[in-house]
């Protein structure tokens, strides 16, 4: 499929959509609870109608089977929609705050105000979920939205375009496809909110563009998410969880375990044996042919990952097929910090295992790297668990699991610093697309005249009131 680039018709089409959405938003149509709920219901119905086509499309783009397409993409969006429809009345309620003595009589409240016209830019690795989950937040928050899917998952983008065009008026929700040039043009326009999911380098570009208009911004980025396996962890259980979470979607998951630090050399040896056992159990003898194993998105990413394999001798896997963009689940062991796989986010099916002498050393290694999107600990020690939560900074994470904190409608998800800013999912998605406006309502009875020039009794009294 040909990539959509920026041409003159495209720019005028984008500007036309933006102008329509601005007018539509300003009319106030998107604000009422009933409209927000109706939009969310329409999105649910739209996905239900297009589900078979969406499943087929992610199959084409990423070789995802229908089970994976439902569990990691579509099912999560349905859940987010239902959660929002149910909880919207509560989320939309103004919040009461106490009023200071000097503002009495009066009432202080925060009111949820939609940001307005939003831009949502998505990556290719979970092309449905990462496009439509933020949209749930935008609609729940009473915004309009322009959606820019990734050009690297063109089949999915095509079906989502058809779905959005059929179910929504462009002044409410519109999709604009295209590459980085189209994305750049979109980012140059003035939005009320930008929600970006993607890589750290592009995240920096997005932030620069948003800074130009001081646009509120959520950045959902990536990074190297570590796993620490301490000397009390159940290795068998840990190996199962890590094989599942790492090789899901061929390692192309933003919160996939990037590298594993195992305390104790002998335990690390045993752990690698267990990884091999569970890889065999989950994907069979030829994982690249397994119906449960996806593919690398494109040749560029295949070449990038192949570069990391060059000159190395993995203890498990290492096989590849360029024509099919496939790389077998691969484990490097033992790895030290100078290994090329330890430099940047791997974002593929390569897993380095680093044996370490102590938990302190594992913590130091993690702390020396930029704050990750996720951090994981496998342990049976309450003490180590508490220490991990207190000392390891990260966007989020799990104890005794990987990835699953993302699949929750009640737990906010996001990065910190280089792995992102802002959160979403459930109520946090509503908040991501909402400005909480603090308002004081002053009663006109008993007007406080002390602030007026020459009316204050004495500084001593004022000090008392303001203290
Ligand atoms: P990417 O940053 O290359 O692309 C993301 C989006 O930005 C795409 O729509 C793309 O068209 C657009 N884009 C690309 N270059 C651009 C530019 N120069 N200017 C403006 N827009 C541009 O990311 P990707 O390769 O699609 O996705 C992989 C990355 O995303 C990984 O780093 C991964 O960790 C991260 N990710 C994060 C999350 C999260 O929730 N935090 C989820 C999925 C992926």
Tab-separated table of C-alpha atoms and ligand atoms in Angstrom:
chain	number	residue	atom	x	y	z
A	1	UNK	CA	0.000	0.000	0.000
A	2	UNK	CA	1.282	3.493	-0.881
A	3	UNK	CA	2.046	5.873	1.950
A	4	UNK	CA	-0.145	8.956	1.995
A	5	UNK	CA	1.986	12.104	1.778
A	6	UNK	CA	1.194	15.776	2.029
A	7	UNK	CA	-0.146	17.375	-1.123
A	8	UNK	CA	-2.057	20.604	-1.601
A	9	UNK	CA	-5.426	18.880	-1.498
A	10	UNK	CA	-4.410	17.234	1.715
A	11	UNK	CA	-3.492	20.474	3.463
A	12	UNK	CA	-6.753	22.141	2.471
A	13	UNK	CA	-8.674	19.048	3.558
A	14	UNK	CA	-6.974	19.184	6.971
A	15	UNK	CA	-7.576	22.917	7.364
A	16	UNK	CA	-11.204	22.450	6.396
A	17	UNK	CA	-11.728	19.735	9.031
A	18	UNK	CA	-10.028	21.843	11.673
A	19	UNK	CA	-12.153	24.906	10.892
A	20	UNK	CA	-15.338	22.793	11.006
A	21	UNK	CA	-14.372	21.214	14.316
A	22	UNK	CA	-13.606	24.619	15.849
A	23	UNK	CA	-17.021	25.967	14.884
A	24	UNK	CA	-18.760	22.789	15.990
A	25	UNK	CA	-16.990	22.750	19.345
A	26	UNK	CA	-17.724	26.413	19.957
A	27	UNK	CA	-21.447	25.780	19.421
A	28	UNK	CA	-21.383	23.766	22.670
A	29	UNK	CA	-22.915	20.643	21.083
A	30	UNK	CA	-20.303	18.297	22.516
A	31	UNK	CA	-20.716	19.382	26.148
A	32	UNK	CA	-23.877	17.676	27.486
A	33	UNK	CA	-23.665	14.300	29.180
A	34	UNK	CA	-26.213	12.776	26.771
A	35	UNK	CA	-24.154	13.777	23.730
A	36	UNK	CA	-20.951	12.408	25.213
A	37	UNK	CA	-22.687	9.137	26.038
A	38	UNK	CA	-24.274	8.963	22.577
A	39	UNK	CA	-20.845	9.454	20.967
A	40	UNK	CA	-19.336	6.712	23.114
A	41	UNK	CA	-22.205	4.377	22.265
A	42	UNK	CA	-21.745	5.182	18.574
A	43	UNK	CA	-18.055	4.314	18.878
A	44	UNK	CA	-18.949	0.993	20.516
A	45	UNK	CA	-21.443	0.196	17.759
A	46	UNK	CA	-18.975	1.254	15.090
A	47	UNK	CA	-16.284	-1.071	16.420
A	48	UNK	CA	-18.799	-3.896	16.768
A	49	UNK	CA	-19.833	-3.461	13.144
A	50	UNK	CA	-16.248	-3.251	11.890
A	51	UNK	CA	-14.756	-5.872	14.238
A	52	UNK	CA	-14.241	-8.579	11.585
A	53	UNK	CA	-12.581	-6.076	9.231
A	54	UNK	CA	-10.408	-4.659	12.004
A	55	UNK	CA	-9.272	-8.148	13.024
A	56	UNK	CA	-8.425	-8.974	9.414
A	57	UNK	CA	-6.513	-5.704	9.044
A	58	UNK	CA	-4.271	-6.164	12.125
A	59	UNK	CA	-3.725	-9.669	10.853
A	60	UNK	CA	-2.398	-8.169	7.621
A	61	UNK	CA	-0.294	-5.480	9.268
A	62	UNK	CA	1.148	-7.469	12.160
A	63	UNK	CA	0.115	-11.092	11.701
A	64	UNK	CA	-1.991	-10.837	14.873
A	65	UNK	CA	-4.445	-13.721	15.233
A	66	UNK	CA	-8.045	-13.019	16.189
A	67	UNK	CA	-7.480	-13.958	19.847
A	68	UNK	CA	-4.622	-11.473	20.172
A	69	UNK	CA	-6.485	-8.823	18.167
A	70	UNK	CA	-9.397	-9.073	20.584
A	71	UNK	CA	-7.494	-9.359	23.871
A	72	UNK	CA	-4.820	-6.735	23.232
A	73	UNK	CA	-6.698	-4.295	21.012
A	74	UNK	CA	-10.468	-4.377	20.533
A	75	UNK	CA	-11.566	-5.885	23.862
A	76	UNK	CA	-9.656	-3.244	25.810
A	77	UNK	CA	-11.370	-0.448	23.886
A	78	UNK	CA	-14.833	-1.938	24.516
A	79	UNK	CA	-13.963	-2.080	28.210
A	80	UNK	CA	-12.823	1.549	28.235
A	81	UNK	CA	-16.026	2.656	26.476
A	82	UNK	CA	-18.333	0.778	28.860
A	83	UNK	CA	-16.423	2.085	31.873
A	84	UNK	CA	-16.696	5.661	30.606
A	85	UNK	CA	-20.417	5.414	29.786
A	86	UNK	CA	-21.127	4.093	33.278
A	87	UNK	CA	-18.966	6.539	35.205
A	88	UNK	CA	-19.370	9.731	33.179
A	89	UNK	CA	-22.058	11.278	35.401
A	90	UNK	CA	-19.736	10.934	38.392
A	91	UNK	CA	-16.659	12.170	36.511
A	92	UNK	CA	-18.503	15.218	35.224
A	93	UNK	CA	-19.626	16.355	38.652
A	94	UNK	CA	-17.991	19.596	39.794
A	95	UNK	CA	-15.640	19.109	42.761
A	96	UNK	CA	-16.278	21.098	45.936
A	97	UNK	CA	-13.411	22.821	47.746
A	98	UNK	CA	-13.328	24.733	51.019
A	99	UNK	CA	-13.550	28.497	50.786
A	100	UNK	CA	-11.046	30.612	52.706
A	101	UNK	CA	-12.255	32.900	55.423
A	102	UNK	CA	-11.418	36.014	53.398
A	103	UNK	CA	-13.608	34.776	50.522
A	104	UNK	CA	-16.677	34.073	52.669
A	105	UNK	CA	-19.509	34.052	52.108
A	106	UNK	CA	-18.837	32.129	48.924
A	107	UNK	CA	-18.429	28.695	47.351
A	108	UNK	CA	-15.388	27.195	45.617
A	109	UNK	CA	-15.685	24.518	42.957
A	110	UNK	CA	-13.704	22.953	40.113
A	111	UNK	CA	-15.698	22.526	36.896
A	112	UNK	CA	-14.705	20.051	34.164
A	113	UNK	CA	-14.209	21.983	30.957
A	114	UNK	CA	-13.456	20.108	27.705
A	115	UNK	CA	-10.194	21.247	26.166
A	116	UNK	CA	-11.947	21.612	22.815
A	117	UNK	CA	-10.505	20.466	19.499
A	118	UNK	CA	-8.011	17.655	20.051
A	119	UNK	CA	-5.384	15.937	17.931
A	120	UNK	CA	-4.564	12.274	18.632
A	121	UNK	CA	-1.493	10.727	16.987
A	122	UNK	CA	-0.964	6.970	17.272
A	123	UNK	CA	1.809	4.436	16.603
A	124	UNK	CA	1.595	1.136	14.710
A	125	UNK	CA	2.225	-1.532	17.357
A	126	UNK	CA	-1.331	-1.662	18.760
A	127	UNK	CA	-2.860	0.411	15.985
A	128	UNK	CA	-6.502	0.004	17.084
A	129	UNK	CA	-6.190	0.295	20.840
A	130	UNK	CA	-3.715	3.174	20.851
A	131	UNK	CA	-5.867	5.180	18.458
A	132	UNK	CA	-9.298	4.462	19.917
A	133	UNK	CA	-8.576	4.406	23.687
A	134	UNK	CA	-7.474	8.046	23.705
A	135	UNK	CA	-10.542	8.793	21.554
A	136	UNK	CA	-12.716	7.400	24.364
A	137	UNK	CA	-11.145	10.014	26.649
A	138	UNK	CA	-11.642	12.787	24.100
A	139	UNK	CA	-15.340	11.970	23.616
A	140	UNK	CA	-15.988	11.410	27.324
A	141	UNK	CA	-14.328	14.760	27.984
A	142	UNK	CA	-16.638	16.512	25.477
A	143	UNK	CA	-13.975	17.257	22.848
A	144	UNK	CA	-13.890	16.885	19.106
A	145	UNK	CA	-10.990	14.877	17.696
A	146	UNK	CA	-8.773	14.556	14.659
A	147	UNK	CA	-7.100	11.143	14.534
A	148	UNK	CA	-3.757	10.450	12.844
A	149	UNK	CA	-2.977	6.720	12.708
A	150	UNK	CA	0.448	5.321	11.877
A	151	UNK	CA	1.288	4.921	8.203
A	152	UNK	CA	3.159	1.725	9.140
A	153	UNK	CA	-0.081	-0.176	9.814
A	154	UNK	CA	-1.904	0.890	6.612
A	155	UNK	CA	-4.510	-1.884	6.480
A	156	UNK	CA	-5.737	-1.060	9.992
A	157	UNK	CA	-5.626	2.681	9.292
A	158	UNK	CA	-7.736	2.110	6.162
A	159	UNK	CA	-10.447	0.192	8.030
A	160	UNK	CA	-10.506	2.710	10.893
A	161	UNK	CA	-10.875	5.508	8.330
A	162	UNK	CA	-13.866	3.759	6.772
A	163	UNK	CA	-15.369	3.214	10.222
A	164	UNK	CA	-14.903	6.794	11.421
A	165	UNK	CA	-16.181	8.245	8.129
A	166	UNK	CA	-19.297	6.091	8.308
A	167	UNK	CA	-20.130	6.705	11.965
A	168	UNK	CA	-19.071	10.267	12.733
A	169	UNK	CA	-19.519	13.674	11.163
A	170	UNK	CA	-16.084	15.158	10.408
A	171	UNK	CA	-16.833	18.146	12.628
A	172	UNK	CA	-17.038	15.736	15.598
A	173	UNK	CA	-14.422	13.082	14.781
A	174	UNK	CA	-12.277	12.859	11.660
A	175	UNK	CA	-9.347	10.753	10.604
A	176	UNK	CA	-6.394	12.026	8.601
A	177	UNK	CA	-3.933	9.417	7.349
A	178	UNK	CA	-0.354	10.043	6.393
A	179	UNK	CA	3.326	9.938	7.185
A	180	UNK	CA	5.623	12.186	9.248
A	181	UNK	CA	5.078	15.092	6.844
A	182	UNK	CA	1.308	14.957	7.339
A	183	UNK	CA	1.855	14.618	11.075
A	184	UNK	CA	4.158	17.653	11.057
A	185	UNK	CA	1.573	19.719	9.201
A	186	UNK	CA	-1.104	18.701	11.688
A	187	UNK	CA	1.163	19.607	14.602
A	188	UNK	CA	1.789	23.044	13.155
A	189	UNK	CA	-1.910	23.923	13.517
A	190	UNK	CA	-3.395	25.309	16.685
A	191	UNK	CA	-5.091	22.590	18.801
A	192	UNK	CA	-6.646	22.755	22.239
A	193	UNK	CA	-5.081	19.419	23.200
A	194	UNK	CA	-2.522	17.066	21.688
A	195	UNK	CA	-2.328	13.407	22.703
A	196	UNK	CA	0.696	11.639	21.246
A	197	UNK	CA	1.753	7.995	21.540
A	198	UNK	CA	5.052	7.013	19.962
A	199	UNK	CA	8.812	7.081	20.251
A	200	UNK	CA	10.960	9.332	22.421
A	201	UNK	CA	12.656	11.178	19.491
A	202	UNK	CA	9.311	12.004	17.858
A	203	UNK	CA	7.879	12.855	21.284
A	204	UNK	CA	10.499	15.604	21.545
A	205	UNK	CA	9.463	16.997	18.152
A	206	UNK	CA	5.802	16.931	19.215
A	207	UNK	CA	6.612	18.768	22.428
A	208	UNK	CA	8.489	21.463	20.523
A	209	UNK	CA	5.515	21.956	18.200
A	210	UNK	CA	3.079	22.046	21.121
A	211	UNK	CA	5.288	24.601	22.874
A	212	UNK	CA	4.810	27.015	19.999
A	213	UNK	CA	1.117	27.389	20.879
A	214	UNK	CA	1.494	26.292	24.530
A	215	UNK	CA	-0.919	23.466	23.790
A	216	UNK	CA	-1.739	21.069	26.658
A	217	UNK	CA	0.024	17.814	25.836
A	218	UNK	CA	-0.002	14.164	26.824
A	219	UNK	CA	3.033	12.175	25.726
A	220	UNK	CA	2.896	8.384	25.872
A	221	UNK	CA	6.432	7.350	24.976
A	222	UNK	CA	8.723	4.340	25.346
A	223	UNK	CA	12.058	3.414	26.864
A	224	UNK	CA	13.908	0.458	28.321
A	225	UNK	CA	11.581	-1.210	30.840
A	226	UNK	CA	13.600	-3.350	33.272
A	227	UNK	CA	12.653	-6.526	35.103
A	228	UNK	CA	14.363	-7.401	38.366
A	229	UNK	CA	14.196	-11.004	39.549
A	230	UNK	CA	15.349	-11.083	43.164
A	231	UNK	CA	16.786	-14.020	45.098
A	232	UNK	CA	13.382	-14.921	46.581
A	233	UNK	CA	11.412	-15.029	43.317
A	234	UNK	CA	9.720	-18.184	42.045
A	235	UNK	CA	11.766	-18.731	38.868
A	236	UNK	CA	9.317	-21.045	37.147
A	237	UNK	CA	6.424	-18.598	37.526
A	238	UNK	CA	8.671	-15.652	36.573
A	239	UNK	CA	9.899	-17.322	33.383
A	240	UNK	CA	6.323	-18.008	32.222
A	241	UNK	CA	5.241	-14.420	32.793
A	242	UNK	CA	8.297	-12.966	31.079
A	243	UNK	CA	8.078	-15.224	28.019
A	244	UNK	CA	4.450	-14.208	27.620
A	245	UNK	CA	4.952	-10.452	28.130
A	246	UNK	CA	8.184	-10.132	26.179
A	247	UNK	CA	7.249	-12.056	23.053
A	248	UNK	CA	3.651	-10.865	22.851
A	249	UNK	CA	3.386	-8.915	19.576
A	250	UNK	CA	7.002	-9.947	18.868
A	251	UNK	CA	8.336	-7.685	21.615
A	252	UNK	CA	6.786	-4.650	19.924
A	253	UNK	CA	4.980	-3.507	23.063
A	254	UNK	CA	5.884	-0.222	24.741
A	255	UNK	CA	5.832	-1.828	28.206
A	256	UNK	CA	7.465	-5.120	27.172
A	257	UNK	CA	10.303	-6.258	29.437
A	258	UNK	CA	13.382	-4.790	27.753
A	259	UNK	CA	16.064	-6.471	29.868
A	260	UNK	CA	16.101	-8.789	32.892
A	261	UNK	CA	18.387	-8.493	35.909
A	262	UNK	CA	18.571	-11.782	37.820
A	263	UNK	CA	20.134	-11.821	41.283
A	264	UNK	CA	22.543	-14.774	41.581
A	265	UNK	CA	24.462	-16.422	38.768
A	266	UNK	CA	23.195	-19.932	39.382
A	267	UNK	CA	19.626	-18.747	39.545
A	268	UNK	CA	20.180	-16.846	36.301
A	269	UNK	CA	21.420	-20.073	34.629
A	270	UNK	CA	18.313	-21.872	35.803
A	271	UNK	CA	16.095	-18.980	34.715
A	272	UNK	CA	17.444	-19.136	31.142
A	273	UNK	CA	16.693	-22.883	31.015
A	274	UNK	CA	13.142	-22.122	32.096
A	275	UNK	CA	12.788	-19.422	29.437
A	276	UNK	CA	13.690	-22.037	26.849
A	277	UNK	CA	11.191	-24.480	28.311
A	278	UNK	CA	8.299	-22.007	28.150
A	279	UNK	CA	9.245	-20.674	24.724
A	280	UNK	CA	8.958	-24.255	23.468
A	281	UNK	CA	5.665	-24.737	25.279
A	282	UNK	CA	4.081	-21.497	23.985
A	283	UNK	CA	5.456	-21.273	20.440
A	284	UNK	CA	6.632	-24.805	19.567
A	285	UNK	CA	9.877	-25.862	17.924
A	286	UNK	CA	9.631	-23.336	15.068
A	287	UNK	CA	8.269	-20.158	16.657
A	288	UNK	CA	8.514	-18.198	13.402
A	289	UNK	CA	5.812	-20.491	12.009
A	290	UNK	CA	3.628	-20.399	15.097
A	291	UNK	CA	0.136	-18.932	14.616
A	292	UNK	CA	0.605	-17.316	18.045
A	293	UNK	CA	3.701	-15.388	17.026
A	294	UNK	CA	3.456	-12.081	15.177
A	295	UNK	CA	5.939	-10.409	12.838
A	296	UNK	CA	8.196	-7.375	12.734
A	297	UNK	CA	6.251	-4.436	11.349
A	298	UNK	CA	8.470	-3.641	8.347
A	299	UNK	CA	11.860	-4.020	6.730
A	300	UNK	CA	13.341	-0.941	8.425
A	301	UNK	CA	12.600	-2.340	11.877
A	302	UNK	CA	13.710	-5.815	10.743
A	303	UNK	CA	17.074	-4.349	9.667
A	304	UNK	CA	17.410	-2.393	12.917
A	305	UNK	CA	16.873	-5.567	14.977
A	306	UNK	CA	19.086	-7.642	12.652
A	307	UNK	CA	21.841	-5.102	13.317
A	308	UNK	CA	21.572	-5.887	17.031
A	309	UNK	CA	21.926	-9.603	16.254
A	310	UNK	CA	25.026	-9.164	14.124
A	311	UNK	CA	28.171	-10.759	15.521
A	312	UNK	CA	26.336	-12.080	18.592
A	313	UNK	CA	25.703	-15.618	19.748
A	314	UNK	CA	22.320	-15.818	21.417
A	315	UNK	CA	21.718	-18.772	23.723
A	316	UNK	CA	18.172	-19.135	22.401
A	317	UNK	CA	16.792	-18.222	18.948
A	318	UNK	CA	18.569	-15.838	16.606
A	319	UNK	CA	16.918	-17.209	13.428
A	320	UNK	CA	15.410	-14.692	11.020
A	321	UNK	CA	13.623	-14.416	7.692
A	322	UNK	CA	13.860	-11.030	6.000
A	323	UNK	CA	11.260	-11.727	3.348
A	324	UNK	CA	8.628	-12.438	5.987
A	325	UNK	CA	9.965	-9.873	8.477
A	326	UNK	CA	10.330	-12.568	11.118
A	327	UNK	CA	12.829	-12.932	13.930
A	328	UNK	CA	12.595	-15.851	16.347
A	329	UNK	CA	12.320	-15.204	20.105
A	330	UNK	CA	15.944	-14.573	21.026
A	331	UNK	CA	17.693	-14.582	24.392
A	332	UNK	CA	21.174	-13.207	25.060
A	333	UNK	CA	22.959	-14.560	28.132
A	334	UNK	CA	25.040	-13.572	30.023
A	335	UNK	CA	24.941	-9.948	28.964
A	336	UNK	CA	26.939	-7.043	30.348
A	337	UNK	CA	26.127	-3.373	30.160
A	338	UNK	CA	28.332	-2.746	27.086
A	339	UNK	CA	26.312	-5.094	24.875
A	340	UNK	CA	24.646	-3.132	21.984
A	341	UNK	CA	21.175	-4.350	23.088
A	342	UNK	CA	21.604	-2.392	26.320
A	343	UNK	CA	21.858	1.003	24.576
A	344	UNK	CA	18.339	1.855	23.331
A	345	UNK	CA	14.806	0.511	23.645
A	346	UNK	CA	14.853	-2.867	21.852
A	347	UNK	CA	11.211	-2.952	20.712
A	348	UNK	CA	11.535	-6.436	19.241
A	349	UNK	CA	11.885	-10.099	20.236
A	350	UNK	CA	15.414	-9.861	21.692
A	351	UNK	CA	15.810	-10.364	25.437
A	352	UNK	CA	19.077	-9.719	27.293
A	353	UNK	CA	19.531	-11.420	30.675
A	354	UNK	CA	22.054	-9.839	33.047
A	355	UNK	CA	23.130	-11.828	36.094
A	356	UNK	CA	23.929	-9.564	39.069
A	357	UNK	CA	25.436	-10.217	42.494
A	358	UNK	CA	22.879	-8.375	44.569
A	359	UNK	CA	19.622	-6.491	44.580
A	360	UNK	CA	21.596	-3.289	45.260
A	361	UNK	CA	23.513	-3.784	42.007
A	362	UNK	CA	20.269	-4.399	40.091
A	363	UNK	CA	18.817	-1.174	41.505
A	364	UNK	CA	21.964	0.782	40.576
A	365	UNK	CA	21.799	-0.427	36.968
A	366	UNK	CA	18.177	0.674	36.644
A	367	UNK	CA	18.818	3.995	38.390
A	368	UNK	CA	21.695	4.795	36.012
A	369	UNK	CA	19.294	4.718	33.048
A	370	UNK	CA	16.548	7.216	32.121
A	371	UNK	CA	13.266	6.776	34.017
A	372	UNK	CA	11.473	3.892	32.209
A	373	UNK	CA	7.860	3.606	31.128
A	374	UNK	CA	7.476	0.447	33.231
A	375	UNK	CA	9.515	-1.399	35.845
A	376	UNK	CA	8.850	-4.910	37.109
A	377	UNK	CA	9.917	-6.873	40.163
A	378	UNK	CA	9.534	-10.596	40.772
A	379	UNK	CA	9.818	-11.390	44.452
A	380	UNK	CA	8.236	-13.092	47.445
A	381	UNK	CA	9.747	-10.555	49.844
A	382	UNK	CA	7.473	-7.788	51.134
A	383	UNK	CA	10.580	-5.847	52.091
A	384	UNK	CA	12.018	-5.922	48.579
A	385	UNK	CA	8.633	-5.041	47.124
A	386	UNK	CA	8.351	-1.943	49.347
A	387	UNK	CA	11.907	-0.913	48.544
A	388	UNK	CA	11.299	-1.335	44.805
A	389	UNK	CA	8.192	0.860	44.891
A	390	UNK	CA	9.997	3.500	46.955
A	391	UNK	CA	13.324	3.591	45.116
A	392	UNK	CA	12.745	2.761	41.448
A	393	UNK	CA	11.209	5.650	39.495
A	394	UNK	CA	9.052	4.590	36.528
A	395	UNK	CA	5.825	5.467	34.750
A	396	UNK	CA	4.217	2.391	36.337
A	397	UNK	CA	4.754	-1.327	36.509
A	398	UNK	CA	3.892	-4.592	38.238
A	399	UNK	CA	5.040	-6.773	41.083
A	400	UNK	CA	5.104	-10.430	39.996
A	401	UNK	CA	3.736	-9.710	36.555
A	402	UNK	CA	4.586	-7.743	33.417
A	403	UNK	CA	2.536	-5.575	31.016
A	404	UNK	CA	-0.836	-6.172	32.741
A	405	UNK	CA	-1.000	-2.834	34.570
A	406	UNK	CA	-1.799	-1.388	31.145
A	407	UNK	CA	-4.928	-3.510	30.803
A	408	UNK	CA	-6.835	-1.794	33.600
A	409	UNK	CA	-9.646	0.721	33.299
A	410	UNK	CA	-9.194	1.915	36.840
A	411	UNK	CA	-5.400	2.271	37.032
A	412	UNK	CA	-3.987	5.381	35.315
A	413	UNK	CA	-1.201	4.592	32.842
A	414	UNK	CA	1.599	6.821	31.582
A	415	UNK	CA	5.297	7.590	31.637
A	416	UNK	CA	7.494	9.964	33.557
A	417	UNK	CA	10.147	12.317	32.166
A	418	UNK	CA	11.780	10.646	29.152
A	419	UNK	CA	9.100	7.933	29.048
A	420	UNK	CA	6.244	10.429	28.814
A	421	UNK	CA	3.988	12.819	30.667
A	422	UNK	CA	0.358	12.589	31.694
A	423	UNK	CA	-1.787	9.506	32.195
A	424	UNK	CA	-4.857	7.902	30.670
A	425	UNK	CA	-7.225	4.895	30.919
A	426	UNK	CA	-10.537	5.089	32.731
A	427	UNK	CA	-11.056	8.271	34.668
A	428	UNK	CA	-7.522	9.414	33.808
A	429	UNK	CA	-8.537	9.489	30.106
A	430	UNK	CA	-11.408	11.814	30.959
A	431	UNK	CA	-9.015	14.008	32.934
A	432	UNK	CA	-6.438	13.960	30.113
A	433	UNK	CA	-8.998	15.683	27.879
A	434	UNK	CA	-10.483	17.928	30.547
A	435	UNK	CA	-9.372	21.179	32.070
A	436	UNK	CA	-10.492	21.454	35.686
A	437	UNK	CA	-11.487	25.070	36.051
A	438	UNK	CA	-11.436	26.498	39.578
A	439	UNK	CA	-14.247	28.991	40.223
A	440	UNK	CA	-15.175	31.045	43.245
A	441	UNK	CA	-18.804	32.074	43.504
A	442	UNK	CA	-19.022	35.110	45.739
A	443	UNK	CA	-22.173	35.806	47.653
A	444	UNK	CA	-23.295	39.412	47.366
A	445	UNK	CA	-24.663	39.355	50.912
A	446	UNK	CA	-22.150	40.718	53.397
A	447	UNK	CA	-19.684	42.238	50.977
A	448	UNK	CA	-16.123	42.187	52.328
A	449	UNK	CA	-14.968	45.736	51.921
A	450	UNK	CA	-11.628	45.424	53.673
A	451	UNK	CA	-9.658	44.908	50.433
A	452	UNK	CA	-10.695	48.265	49.038
A	453	UNK	CA	-8.176	51.101	49.352
A	454	UNK	CA	-8.480	52.869	52.670
A	455	UNK	CA	-11.103	50.425	54.063
A	456	UNK	CA	-8.821	47.977	55.886
A	457	UNK	CA	-9.099	48.155	59.700
A	458	UNK	CA	-5.383	47.508	60.390
A	459	UNK	CA	-2.587	45.321	59.066
A	460	UNK	CA	-2.808	43.305	62.306
A	461	UNK	CA	-6.415	42.304	61.552
A	462	UNK	CA	-5.558	41.517	57.902
A	463	UNK	CA	-2.665	39.312	59.038
A	464	UNK	CA	-5.066	37.391	61.288
A	465	UNK	CA	-7.609	36.870	58.502
A	466	UNK	CA	-5.009	35.733	55.942
A	467	UNK	CA	-3.074	33.444	58.302
B	1	LIG	P1	6.927	6.933	16.024
B	1	LIG	O1	7.265	7.953	17.034
B	1	LIG	O2	7.870	6.671	14.927
B	1	LIG	O3	5.517	7.268	15.327
B	1	LIG	C1	4.351	7.593	16.053
B	1	LIG	C2	3.477	8.512	15.229
B	1	LIG	O4	4.187	9.719	14.972
B	1	LIG	C3	3.065	7.951	13.875
B	1	LIG	O5	1.718	8.275	13.643
B	1	LIG	C4	3.980	8.676	12.891
B	1	LIG	O6	3.392	8.901	11.638
B	1	LIG	C5	4.218	10.008	13.580
B	1	LIG	N1	5.545	10.564	13.259
B	1	LIG	C6	6.665	9.896	12.897
B	1	LIG	N2	7.687	10.734	12.711
B	1	LIG	C7	7.209	11.990	12.948
B	1	LIG	C8	7.778	13.296	12.912
B	1	LIG	N3	9.052	13.466	12.577
B	1	LIG	N4	6.999	14.341	13.228
B	1	LIG	C9	5.712	14.162	13.576
B	1	LIG	N5	5.114	12.950	13.611
B	1	LIG	C10	5.847	11.869	13.311
B	1	LIG	O7	6.629	5.611	16.858
B	1	LIG	P2	6.261	4.179	16.321
B	1	LIG	O8	7.454	3.580	15.663
B	1	LIG	O9	4.990	4.233	15.555
B	1	LIG	O10	5.947	3.422	17.695
B	1	LIG	C11	6.946	2.832	18.468
B	1	LIG	C12	7.316	3.675	19.674
B	1	LIG	O11	6.156	4.076	20.373
B	1	LIG	C13	8.154	2.929	20.682
B	1	LIG	O12	9.155	3.770	21.184
B	1	LIG	C14	7.167	2.580	21.778
B	1	LIG	O13	7.754	2.381	23.049
B	1	LIG	C15	6.272	3.765	21.762
B	1	LIG	N6	4.957	3.414	22.272
B	1	LIG	C16	4.542	3.955	23.443
B	1	LIG	C17	3.310	3.597	23.961
B	1	LIG	C18	2.789	4.142	25.258
B	1	LIG	O14	1.614	3.940	25.538
B	1	LIG	N7	3.577	4.824	26.060
B	1	LIG	C19	2.510	2.712	23.264
B	1	LIG	C20	2.984	2.197	22.067
B	1	LIG	C21	4.192	2.553	21.574
